[in-house]
């Protein structure tokens, strides 16, 4: 609605977040900063007890244990205790930030006891095809939760509450086993990959069993009432019964009298038709825009050969914008993970602008991009990736203060594109964005006659020269090679100071290149032909912006007197 504040989600973890049991404390400490940057919702990692103290949360053992009971060798989870989580959530709510809990409901791991039952192995590439006769197997499918002693729930899980497993302890054999019995089968309302993609890992939960449905309903409502959860991020959605998820969300919304309870699902498919089909048949759930992520990854790898006019082709934000949660990277796509498809660092500022400063989509930024990614192991410190808090803070502030109102696109050149947001009644200033995946370029763009005579500056601090809006409401807005500039009206008390990080000789070369680009632009609003020369993806060592007028930026990012600003270039990657 016009006049409303933009909403922005933040994923507050990465795969290698330290297992120091202090993450909920970190969240509490960072709530004020994140709120000041305009973040309105935090997606927290799975808070339930996993199989070990290092468990990221995607091999859940006990959904009712949020770091309260002595189970699996410790009381806290990787992230901390239940009380610390509650304190962090309360602090976030105090700052107007909603909390979305990562709900891992597809499977359970780390059973307490084995059981003997009938099962049959199925083919990996076709789960509908049985490759042997049913026979007895022994698996850890009995969950008694001895450390919890029945608090919150006395439900005991048995083999008949699951539809599949992957380990026969009796034969020491690993396979995808479909459990045999009355009313036993994989769910049909799941993705059709591998014939039927219900089974993913561990003990696959059977939501055709009424006791399982009742237990999960009880747990979901408890999450809301006990912790004040505002929404769920549904893990492994394409592997979980769509009908059950829709039923569960309706149940939670009705039982908590909150029809606005939010839900976003991880439906990991690069085909927007599959995503649209899921939304059409199930509704009331957002999906992560996986195709857009892959467009970003491709654009980062291809550099100037990628046609920026096609960046939104085949994406959810284009076909179903009201249901799309846009993102750049996450814990699964970061280096060394199963779904690794990491967006090149040089392209991340462009991607950030594309998801945060446009009209459509609900953007979600990644902890690893903002704070950094920890090393894969202590023995591999070179695998760490530096965070880029200041760059992302600039983009977030632009979204918070300027990215409002109607939008005019200038996607008329293969390498240099831009757009204008005209502002709304409560945020009248607006902004202009121009980006290039090749050489320096510019766009002549209309920002409105009401802004005639205004002086606009690059909020990122990359382009030094200001722009004066002419009497017709037009301006010529520049950007560097392989970069993005965010243009807003210059305000008293808010200056953008460029900090030179290069040697004088290097800077002279850059200045000459900039002058040449301005005098002989090769990407001017699509009027020249696309550069056909070979192009290596740029990693520009651009001057880093520093703005003492923006009080929201982390103090640790600002240099102490007499010190140089900490390096934050785009070259560091895993």
Coordinates of C-alpha atoms in Angstrom, one line a residue:
X1 CA 0.0 0.0 0.0
X2 CA 1.2 3.5 -0.7
X3 CA 2.9 5.2 2.2
X4 CA 3.9 1.9 3.9
X5 CA 7.4 1.2 4.9
X6 CA 9.3 -1.3 2.7
X7 CA 9.7 -4.8 4.2
X8 CA 13.0 -6.7 4.0
X9 CA 14.0 -10.1 5.3
X10 CA 17.4 -11.1 6.7
X11 CA 18.7 -14.7 7.0
X12 CA 20.6 -14.6 10.3
X13 CA 23.0 -17.5 9.8
X14 CA 25.3 -19.2 7.3
X15 CA 26.4 -22.8 7.2
X16 CA 29.7 -22.3 9.1
X17 CA 28.2 -20.1 11.8
X18 CA 30.3 -21.0 14.9
X19 CA 29.0 -23.7 17.1
X20 CA 29.9 -21.6 20.1
X21 CA 26.3 -21.5 21.5
X22 CA 26.3 -17.7 21.4
X23 CA 24.3 -17.1 18.2
X24 CA 21.1 -16.1 19.9
X25 CA 23.2 -13.6 22.0
X26 CA 24.6 -12.2 18.7
X27 CA 21.1 -11.8 17.3
X28 CA 20.0 -9.9 20.4
X29 CA 23.0 -7.6 20.2
X30 CA 22.5 -6.9 16.5
X31 CA 18.7 -6.3 16.6
X32 CA 19.0 -2.5 17.0
X33 CA 21.4 -2.2 14.1
X34 CA 19.4 -4.4 11.7
X35 CA 16.3 -2.5 12.6
X36 CA 18.0 0.8 11.8
X37 CA 18.9 -0.4 8.4
X38 CA 15.2 -1.1 7.6
X39 CA 15.2 -4.9 8.2
X40 CA 11.7 -5.9 9.2
X41 CA 12.0 -9.7 9.5
X42 CA 14.7 -12.2 10.6
X43 CA 14.8 -15.8 9.3
X44 CA 16.4 -17.7 12.2
X45 CA 18.1 -21.1 11.7
X46 CA 16.3 -24.3 12.9
X47 CA 16.3 -23.9 16.7
X48 CA 15.5 -27.5 17.6
X49 CA 17.9 -30.0 19.0
X50 CA 19.8 -31.9 16.2
X51 CA 22.0 -34.9 16.3
X52 CA 25.1 -33.2 17.7
X53 CA 26.4 -29.9 19.0
X54 CA 27.6 -29.0 15.5
X55 CA 24.2 -29.7 13.8
X56 CA 23.2 -26.7 11.7
X57 CA 19.6 -27.8 12.3
X58 CA 18.6 -29.7 9.2
X59 CA 18.9 -33.2 10.9
X60 CA 16.3 -32.5 13.6
X61 CA 16.1 -34.9 16.6
X62 CA 13.5 -33.3 18.9
X63 CA 11.3 -30.4 17.7
X64 CA 10.3 -29.6 21.3
X65 CA 13.9 -29.1 22.5
X66 CA 15.1 -25.6 21.7
X67 CA 18.1 -25.9 24.0
X68 CA 16.4 -26.8 27.2
X69 CA 17.1 -30.5 27.9
X70 CA 20.2 -32.6 28.2
X71 CA 20.0 -34.6 25.0
X72 CA 22.5 -35.6 22.3
X73 CA 25.4 -34.7 24.7
X74 CA 24.4 -31.1 25.6
X75 CA 21.7 -28.8 26.7
X76 CA 22.2 -25.9 24.3
X77 CA 21.9 -26.3 20.6
X78 CA 24.6 -25.0 18.3
X79 CA 23.1 -21.6 18.6
X80 CA 22.4 -21.4 22.4
X81 CA 19.6 -22.0 24.9
X82 CA 15.9 -21.7 24.8
X83 CA 16.0 -18.7 27.2
X84 CA 18.6 -17.0 25.1
X85 CA 16.4 -17.5 22.0
X86 CA 13.4 -16.0 23.8
X87 CA 15.4 -13.0 24.9
X88 CA 16.6 -12.5 21.3
X89 CA 13.1 -12.7 19.9
X90 CA 11.8 -10.2 22.5
X91 CA 14.6 -7.8 21.6
X92 CA 13.8 -8.1 17.9
X93 CA 10.1 -7.6 18.5
X94 CA 11.0 -4.5 20.6
X95 CA 12.7 -3.1 17.5
X96 CA 9.8 -4.0 15.2
X97 CA 11.5 -7.0 13.6
X98 CA 9.4 -10.2 13.0
X99 CA 10.8 -13.6 13.5
X100 CA 10.5 -16.4 10.9
X101 CA 11.4 -19.9 12.3
X102 CA 13.1 -22.4 10.0
X103 CA 10.7 -25.4 10.3
X104 CA 12.3 -28.7 9.3
X105 CA 9.3 -31.0 9.0
X106 CA 10.2 -33.4 6.3
X107 CA 12.3 -35.9 8.4
X108 CA 13.7 -36.8 11.8
X109 CA 17.3 -38.0 12.6
X110 CA 19.1 -39.6 15.5
X111 CA 16.5 -42.1 16.8
X112 CA 16.9 -43.5 20.3
X113 CA 16.2 -47.1 19.6
X114 CA 16.0 -49.5 16.6
X115 CA 12.8 -51.3 15.5
X116 CA 12.3 -54.3 13.2
X117 CA 9.8 -53.8 10.3
X118 CA 9.2 -54.6 6.7
X119 CA 10.6 -52.4 4.0
X120 CA 11.6 -52.5 0.3
X121 CA 14.5 -50.7 -1.4
X122 CA 13.6 -48.5 -4.3
X123 CA 15.7 -47.1 -7.2
X124 CA 17.5 -43.8 -6.5
X125 CA 16.4 -42.4 -9.9
X126 CA 12.8 -43.8 -9.7
X127 CA 11.4 -44.0 -6.2
X128 CA 8.3 -45.7 -7.7
X129 CA 10.3 -48.7 -8.8
X130 CA 11.0 -51.4 -6.2
X131 CA 14.3 -53.2 -6.8
X132 CA 13.8 -56.1 -4.4
X133 CA 11.1 -58.0 -2.4
X134 CA 9.9 -56.6 0.9
X135 CA 11.9 -57.9 3.9
X136 CA 12.8 -57.1 7.5
X137 CA 15.1 -54.3 8.2
X138 CA 16.2 -52.7 11.5
X139 CA 16.4 -48.9 11.8
X140 CA 16.5 -46.2 14.4
X141 CA 12.9 -45.2 14.0
X142 CA 11.9 -45.1 17.7
X143 CA 12.2 -41.7 19.3
X144 CA 11.6 -41.6 23.1
X145 CA 13.4 -38.3 24.0
X146 CA 14.6 -39.5 27.5
X147 CA 16.1 -36.2 28.4
X148 CA 12.8 -34.3 27.9
X149 CA 10.8 -36.8 30.0
X150 CA 7.5 -36.0 28.3
X151 CA 7.5 -32.2 28.9
X152 CA 5.4 -30.4 26.3
X153 CA 4.5 -33.7 24.6
X154 CA 4.6 -37.4 25.5
X155 CA 4.4 -38.5 21.9
X156 CA 6.7 -41.4 21.0
X157 CA 7.7 -41.9 17.4
X158 CA 7.7 -45.4 15.8
X159 CA 8.4 -46.9 12.4
X160 CA 4.8 -46.6 11.4
X161 CA 5.0 -42.8 11.7
X162 CA 7.5 -42.8 8.8
X163 CA 7.2 -43.7 5.2
X164 CA 10.9 -44.3 4.5
X165 CA 14.4 -44.5 5.8
X166 CA 18.0 -44.9 4.5
X167 CA 19.8 -47.3 6.8
X168 CA 19.3 -50.9 7.7
X169 CA 21.3 -51.5 10.9
X170 CA 20.7 -55.2 10.7
X171 CA 22.5 -55.5 7.3
X172 CA 24.7 -52.4 7.7
X173 CA 23.2 -51.3 4.3
X174 CA 22.4 -47.9 3.0
X175 CA 19.6 -47.5 0.5
X176 CA 16.3 -45.7 0.0
X177 CA 13.9 -48.0 1.8
X178 CA 10.1 -47.6 1.5
X179 CA 8.4 -48.8 4.6
X180 CA 5.8 -51.5 3.9
X181 CA 2.5 -51.7 5.8
X182 CA -1.2 -50.7 5.8
X183 CA -1.7 -47.3 4.1
X184 CA 2.0 -47.0 3.6
X185 CA 3.3 -45.1 0.6
X186 CA 5.2 -42.0 -0.3
X187 CA 3.1 -38.8 -0.5
X188 CA 1.8 -38.1 -3.9
X189 CA 1.5 -34.3 -3.7
X190 CA 5.3 -33.8 -3.9
X191 CA 7.7 -32.9 -6.7
X192 CA 7.9 -35.5 -9.5
X193 CA 11.7 -35.5 -9.7
X194 CA 13.1 -39.1 -9.4
X195 CA 9.6 -40.4 -10.0
X196 CA 8.5 -39.2 -6.5
X197 CA 10.6 -36.9 -4.4
X198 CA 9.0 -37.4 -1.1
X199 CA 12.0 -39.1 0.4
X200 CA 15.0 -36.8 1.0
X201 CA 17.0 -38.1 4.0
X202 CA 16.9 -39.8 7.4
X203 CA 13.5 -41.0 8.6
X204 CA 10.9 -39.6 6.2
X205 CA 7.8 -38.4 8.1
X206 CA 4.4 -39.8 7.0
X207 CA 1.8 -37.0 7.1
X208 CA -0.9 -39.5 6.1
X209 CA -0.8 -40.7 9.7
X210 CA -3.4 -38.8 11.8
X211 CA -1.3 -38.9 15.0
X212 CA 1.7 -37.3 13.2
X213 CA -0.6 -34.6 11.9
X214 CA -2.0 -33.9 15.3
X215 CA 1.5 -33.8 16.9
X216 CA 2.9 -31.4 14.3
X217 CA -0.2 -29.1 14.6
X218 CA 0.4 -29.0 18.4
X219 CA 4.1 -28.2 18.0
X220 CA 3.5 -25.4 15.4
X221 CA 0.9 -23.6 17.6
X222 CA 3.3 -24.0 20.6
X223 CA 6.0 -22.3 18.6
X224 CA 3.8 -19.3 18.1
X225 CA 2.5 -19.1 21.6
X226 CA 5.7 -19.9 23.5
X227 CA 8.1 -17.8 21.4
X228 CA 6.0 -15.3 19.5
X229 CA 7.0 -16.7 16.1
X230 CA 5.6 -14.5 13.3
X231 CA 6.1 -17.0 10.4
X232 CA 7.7 -20.2 9.2
X233 CA 10.4 -20.8 6.5
X234 CA 9.4 -24.3 5.4
X235 CA 12.4 -26.4 4.6
X236 CA 12.5 -29.0 1.8
X237 CA 9.0 -28.0 0.6
X238 CA 9.2 -30.0 -2.7
X239 CA 9.7 -33.1 -0.6
X240 CA 6.8 -32.6 1.8
X241 CA 3.1 -33.1 1.3
X242 CA 1.8 -29.9 -0.1
X243 CA -1.7 -30.7 1.2
X244 CA -0.4 -31.1 4.7
X245 CA 1.6 -27.9 4.6
X246 CA -1.4 -26.0 3.5
X247 CA -3.5 -27.6 6.2
X248 CA -0.9 -26.9 8.8
X249 CA -0.6 -23.2 7.9
X250 CA -4.4 -22.8 8.0
X251 CA -4.5 -24.5 11.4
X252 CA -1.8 -22.2 12.8
X253 CA -3.6 -19.1 11.5
X254 CA -6.9 -20.2 12.9
X255 CA -5.7 -21.3 16.3
X256 CA -3.6 -18.2 16.8
X257 CA -6.2 -15.9 15.3
X258 CA -3.6 -14.5 12.9
X259 CA -4.4 -14.8 9.3
X260 CA -1.2 -12.8 8.5
X261 CA 1.1 -15.5 9.8
X262 CA 3.8 -15.6 7.2
X263 CA 5.2 -18.6 5.3
X264 CA 7.9 -19.0 2.7
X265 CA 8.9 -22.3 1.3
X266 CA 12.2 -23.7 0.0
X267 CA 11.0 -25.2 -3.3
X268 CA 14.4 -25.7 -5.0
X269 CA 13.6 -25.8 -8.7
X270 CA 15.1 -23.6 -11.4
X271 CA 11.9 -23.9 -13.5
X272 CA 9.5 -21.1 -12.8
X273 CA 6.6 -23.1 -14.2
X274 CA 7.0 -25.6 -11.3
X275 CA 7.0 -22.7 -8.8
X276 CA 4.0 -21.1 -10.3
X277 CA 2.1 -24.4 -10.4
X278 CA 2.8 -24.9 -6.7
X279 CA 1.6 -21.5 -5.8
X280 CA -1.5 -21.9 -8.0
X281 CA -2.5 -25.1 -6.3
X282 CA -1.5 -24.3 -2.7
X283 CA -1.6 -20.6 -2.3
X284 CA -1.0 -18.6 0.9
X285 CA 2.7 -19.3 0.8
X286 CA 5.6 -17.4 -0.7
X287 CA 8.4 -19.2 -2.5
X288 CA 12.1 -18.3 -2.8
X289 CA 12.9 -17.1 -6.3
X290 CA 15.4 -19.8 -7.2
X291 CA 15.5 -19.0 -10.9
X292 CA 16.5 -15.4 -10.2
X293 CA 19.3 -16.7 -8.0
X294 CA 20.6 -18.8 -10.9
X295 CA 20.3 -15.8 -13.3
X296 CA 22.5 -13.8 -10.9
X297 CA 25.0 -16.7 -10.7
X298 CA 25.1 -16.9 -14.5
X299 CA 25.4 -13.1 -14.9
X300 CA 28.3 -13.1 -12.5
X301 CA 30.2 -15.8 -14.4
X302 CA 29.5 -14.5 -17.9
X303 CA 30.3 -10.8 -17.3
X304 CA 29.7 -8.5 -20.2
X305 CA 28.5 -11.4 -22.4
X306 CA 25.4 -11.6 -20.3
X307 CA 22.5 -9.6 -21.5
X308 CA 21.3 -7.6 -18.5
X309 CA 17.9 -7.0 -20.2
X310 CA 17.1 -10.6 -19.6
X311 CA 18.0 -10.7 -15.9
X312 CA 14.4 -11.2 -14.8
X313 CA 13.4 -13.7 -17.6
X314 CA 12.0 -16.9 -16.3
X315 CA 11.9 -15.7 -12.7
X316 CA 9.2 -15.9 -10.0
X317 CA 9.4 -12.2 -9.3
X318 CA 8.4 -11.6 -12.9
X319 CA 5.6 -14.2 -13.2
X320 CA 4.2 -14.1 -9.6
X321 CA 5.7 -11.0 -7.9
X322 CA 3.3 -11.0 -4.9
X323 CA 4.6 -14.5 -4.0
X324 CA 8.3 -14.1 -4.6
X325 CA 11.0 -13.9 -2.0
X326 CA 14.1 -12.7 -3.8
X327 CA 17.6 -13.5 -2.7
X328 CA 21.2 -13.5 -3.8
X329 CA 22.7 -16.4 -1.9
X330 CA 22.0 -18.5 1.2
X331 CA 23.5 -21.3 3.4
X332 CA 22.9 -23.9 0.7
X333 CA 24.4 -22.0 -2.2
X334 CA 27.6 -20.8 -0.4
X335 CA 30.9 -22.5 -1.2
X336 CA 31.3 -26.2 -0.4
X337 CA 27.6 -26.9 0.1
X338 CA 25.5 -29.4 -1.9
X339 CA 23.7 -26.7 -3.8
X340 CA 26.7 -24.5 -4.3
X341 CA 26.0 -21.8 -6.9
X342 CA 27.7 -18.8 -5.3
X343 CA 27.1 -15.5 -7.0
X344 CA 30.4 -13.9 -8.0
X345 CA 31.4 -11.1 -5.5
X346 CA 31.7 -8.4 -8.1
X347 CA 28.0 -8.9 -9.1
X348 CA 26.6 -8.9 -5.6
X349 CA 26.2 -5.1 -5.4
X350 CA 24.3 -5.2 -8.7
X351 CA 22.1 -8.1 -7.4
X352 CA 21.5 -6.3 -4.2
X353 CA 20.1 -3.3 -6.0
X354 CA 18.0 -5.5 -8.3
X355 CA 16.2 -7.2 -5.4
X356 CA 16.1 -4.3 -2.9
X357 CA 15.4 -1.2 -5.0
X358 CA 12.7 -2.3 -7.4
X359 CA 8.9 -2.4 -7.0
X360 CA 8.4 -6.2 -7.0
X361 CA 9.5 -9.0 -4.6
X362 CA 10.2 -9.4 -0.9
X363 CA 14.0 -9.3 -0.7
X364 CA 16.0 -11.5 1.7
X365 CA 19.7 -10.7 2.4
X366 CA 22.1 -13.4 3.6
X367 CA 24.2 -13.3 6.8
X368 CA 27.2 -14.6 4.9
X369 CA 27.1 -11.7 2.5
X370 CA 26.7 -9.1 5.3
X371 CA 28.8 -10.4 8.2
X372 CA 31.0 -12.8 6.2
X373 CA 31.4 -16.6 5.9
X374 CA 33.5 -18.5 8.5
X375 CA 36.3 -20.9 7.3
X376 CA 35.2 -24.4 6.3
X377 CA 37.4 -25.7 9.1
X378 CA 40.1 -24.3 11.4
X379 CA 42.7 -26.0 9.1
X380 CA 41.3 -24.1 6.1
X381 CA 41.4 -20.4 7.0
X382 CA 41.7 -19.4 3.3
X383 CA 38.1 -20.6 2.8
X384 CA 36.7 -17.7 4.8
X385 CA 34.9 -14.9 2.9
X386 CA 34.8 -11.4 4.1
X387 CA 31.5 -9.7 4.7
X388 CA 30.5 -6.5 3.1
X389 CA 28.4 -4.7 5.7
X390 CA 29.0 -1.2 4.5
X391 CA 28.0 -1.9 0.9
X392 CA 24.9 -3.8 1.9
X393 CA 24.1 -1.1 4.5
X394 CA 24.0 1.5 1.7
X395 CA 21.6 -0.5 -0.4
X396 CA 19.4 -1.3 2.6
X397 CA 19.2 2.4 3.6
X398 CA 18.4 3.3 0.0
X399 CA 15.5 0.8 0.2
X400 CA 14.4 2.0 3.6
X401 CA 14.4 5.7 2.7
X402 CA 14.1 6.2 -1.1
X403 CA 12.8 3.1 -3.0
X404 CA 9.1 3.9 -3.1
X405 CA 6.4 4.7 -5.6
X406 CA 6.0 3.9 -9.3
X407 CA 8.9 2.7 -11.4
X408 CA 10.2 3.5 -14.8
X409 CA 12.6 1.0 -16.4
X410 CA 15.5 1.7 -18.8
X411 CA 16.4 -1.8 -19.7
X412 CA 17.3 -0.8 -23.3
X413 CA 21.0 -1.9 -23.5
X414 CA 22.6 -5.3 -23.1
X415 CA 25.2 -4.1 -20.6
X416 CA 24.0 -0.9 -19.0
X417 CA 20.5 -0.8 -17.5
X418 CA 18.7 1.5 -15.0
X419 CA 15.4 2.5 -13.5
X420 CA 13.8 5.3 -11.5
X421 CA 11.5 5.1 -8.4
X422 CA 9.4 8.3 -8.2
X423 CA 8.6 8.2 -4.5
X424 CA 5.2 8.2 -2.8
X425 CA 3.3 10.5 -0.5
X426 CA 5.3 9.6 2.6
X427 CA 8.6 9.0 0.8
X428 CA 8.6 11.6 -1.9
X429 CA 12.3 11.8 -2.8
X430 CA 12.7 8.7 -5.0
X431 CA 15.9 7.4 -6.5
X432 CA 17.6 6.5 -9.8
X433 CA 19.7 3.3 -10.3
X434 CA 22.2 2.6 -13.1
X435 CA 24.4 -0.4 -13.4
X436 CA 26.8 -1.9 -15.9
X437 CA 28.3 -5.4 -16.3
X438 CA 30.8 -4.0 -18.8
X439 CA 32.6 -0.7 -19.1
X440 CA 31.5 2.6 -17.4
X441 CA 28.2 3.8 -18.7
X442 CA 25.3 6.2 -18.2
X443 CA 21.6 6.6 -18.6
X444 CA 19.6 9.7 -19.4
X445 CA 16.6 9.1 -17.1
X446 CA 13.5 11.2 -16.1
X447 CA 13.0 11.6 -12.4
X448 CA 10.2 14.2 -12.6
X449 CA 9.8 17.9 -13.2
X450 CA 9.1 18.5 -9.5
X451 CA 12.8 17.6 -9.0
X452 CA 14.2 20.2 -11.5
X453 CA 17.2 22.0 -10.2
X454 CA 18.0 19.4 -7.5
X455 CA 21.5 18.1 -7.1
X456 CA 21.7 14.3 -6.9
X457 CA 24.7 12.2 -5.8
X458 CA 25.7 8.6 -5.8
X459 CA 24.6 7.2 -2.5
X460 CA 27.2 4.4 -2.8
X461 CA 30.0 6.9 -3.0
X462 CA 31.4 5.3 -6.2
X463 CA 30.8 8.1 -8.7
X464 CA 32.3 11.4 -7.6
X465 CA 30.6 13.9 -9.8
X466 CA 27.0 15.1 -8.8
X467 CA 24.1 15.4 -11.3
X468 CA 21.9 18.4 -11.6
X469 CA 18.3 17.6 -12.7
X470 CA 17.4 19.8 -15.7
X471 CA 14.2 21.8 -16.1
X472 CA 12.4 18.9 -17.8
X473 CA 13.1 16.6 -14.9
X474 CA 15.9 14.6 -16.6
X475 CA 19.4 13.7 -15.4
X476 CA 22.4 11.9 -16.8
X477 CA 23.3 9.2 -14.3
X478 CA 26.7 7.4 -14.5
X479 CA 28.2 4.2 -13.0
X480 CA 31.6 2.6 -13.1
X481 CA 32.5 -0.6 -14.9
X482 CA 31.1 -3.7 -13.4
X483 CA 29.3 -1.6 -10.7
X484 CA 26.1 0.1 -9.6
X485 CA 25.4 3.6 -8.5
X486 CA 22.3 4.7 -6.5
X487 CA 21.4 8.3 -7.1
X488 CA 19.5 10.3 -4.6
X489 CA 19.0 14.0 -3.8
X490 CA 21.9 15.5 -2.0
X491 CA 21.0 16.5 1.6
X492 CA 22.7 18.8 4.0
X493 CA 24.6 16.9 6.7
X494 CA 24.9 13.7 4.5
X495 CA 28.0 13.7 2.4
X496 CA 29.6 10.8 0.5
X497 CA 33.3 10.9 0.8
X498 CA 35.4 8.6 -1.4
X499 CA 38.3 6.9 0.4
X500 CA 41.2 6.2 -1.9
X501 CA 42.6 2.7 -1.5
X502 CA 44.9 2.6 -4.5
X503 CA 48.4 3.9 -5.0
X504 CA 48.7 7.4 -6.6
X505 CA 49.9 5.7 -9.8
X506 CA 46.9 3.3 -9.8
X507 CA 44.5 6.1 -9.1
X508 CA 45.8 8.1 -12.0
X509 CA 45.1 5.2 -14.3
X510 CA 41.6 4.9 -12.9
X511 CA 41.0 8.7 -13.3
X512 CA 42.2 8.6 -16.9
X513 CA 39.9 5.6 -17.6
X514 CA 37.0 7.4 -16.0
X515 CA 37.7 10.5 -18.1
X516 CA 37.9 8.4 -21.3
X517 CA 34.7 6.6 -20.4
X518 CA 32.9 9.9 -19.9
X519 CA 34.3 11.4 -23.1
X520 CA 33.7 8.3 -25.2
X521 CA 31.0 6.2 -23.4
X522 CA 30.4 2.8 -24.9
X523 CA 27.3 2.0 -22.9
X524 CA 25.1 5.1 -23.3
X525 CA 21.5 4.1 -22.8
X526 CA 21.6 1.5 -25.5
X527 CA 22.5 3.9 -28.3
X528 CA 25.7 2.1 -29.1
X529 CA 26.2 -1.5 -30.1
X530 CA 27.1 -4.1 -27.5
X531 CA 30.8 -4.5 -27.0
X532 CA 31.8 -7.7 -28.8
X533 CA 35.3 -7.9 -27.4
X534 CA 36.3 -10.7 -25.0
X535 CA 35.5 -9.7 -21.4
X536 CA 36.8 -11.0 -18.1
X537 CA 34.3 -10.6 -15.2
X538 CA 35.3 -7.3 -13.5
X539 CA 36.4 -7.1 -9.9
X540 CA 36.6 -3.4 -9.6
X541 CA 38.8 -2.0 -6.9
X542 CA 36.5 1.0 -6.5
X543 CA 36.9 3.6 -3.9
X544 CA 35.0 2.5 -0.8
X545 CA 32.2 4.8 0.3
X546 CA 32.3 6.4 3.8
X547 CA 29.6 8.6 5.1
X548 CA 29.8 10.1 8.6
X549 CA 26.3 11.4 8.1
X550 CA 24.7 7.9 8.1
X551 CA 24.7 7.0 11.7
X552 CA 23.3 3.6 11.0
X553 CA 26.5 2.1 9.8
X554 CA 28.4 -0.2 12.2
X555 CA 30.9 1.6 14.3
X556 CA 33.5 -1.1 13.6
X557 CA 33.3 -0.3 9.9
X558 CA 34.4 3.3 10.4
X559 CA 38.1 4.0 10.7
X560 CA 39.5 5.4 13.9
X561 CA 41.2 8.7 13.6
X562 CA 44.5 8.2 11.7
X563 CA 43.6 4.7 10.6
X564 CA 42.7 3.5 7.1
X565 CA 39.3 2.1 6.3
X566 CA 39.2 -1.7 6.4
X567 CA 39.5 -3.2 3.0
X568 CA 36.2 -4.5 1.5
X569 CA 36.9 -5.4 -2.1
X570 CA 35.0 -7.6 -4.4
X571 CA 37.8 -10.0 -5.1
X572 CA 37.7 -12.2 -2.1
X573 CA 35.8 -15.4 -2.8
X574 CA 35.7 -19.0 -1.8

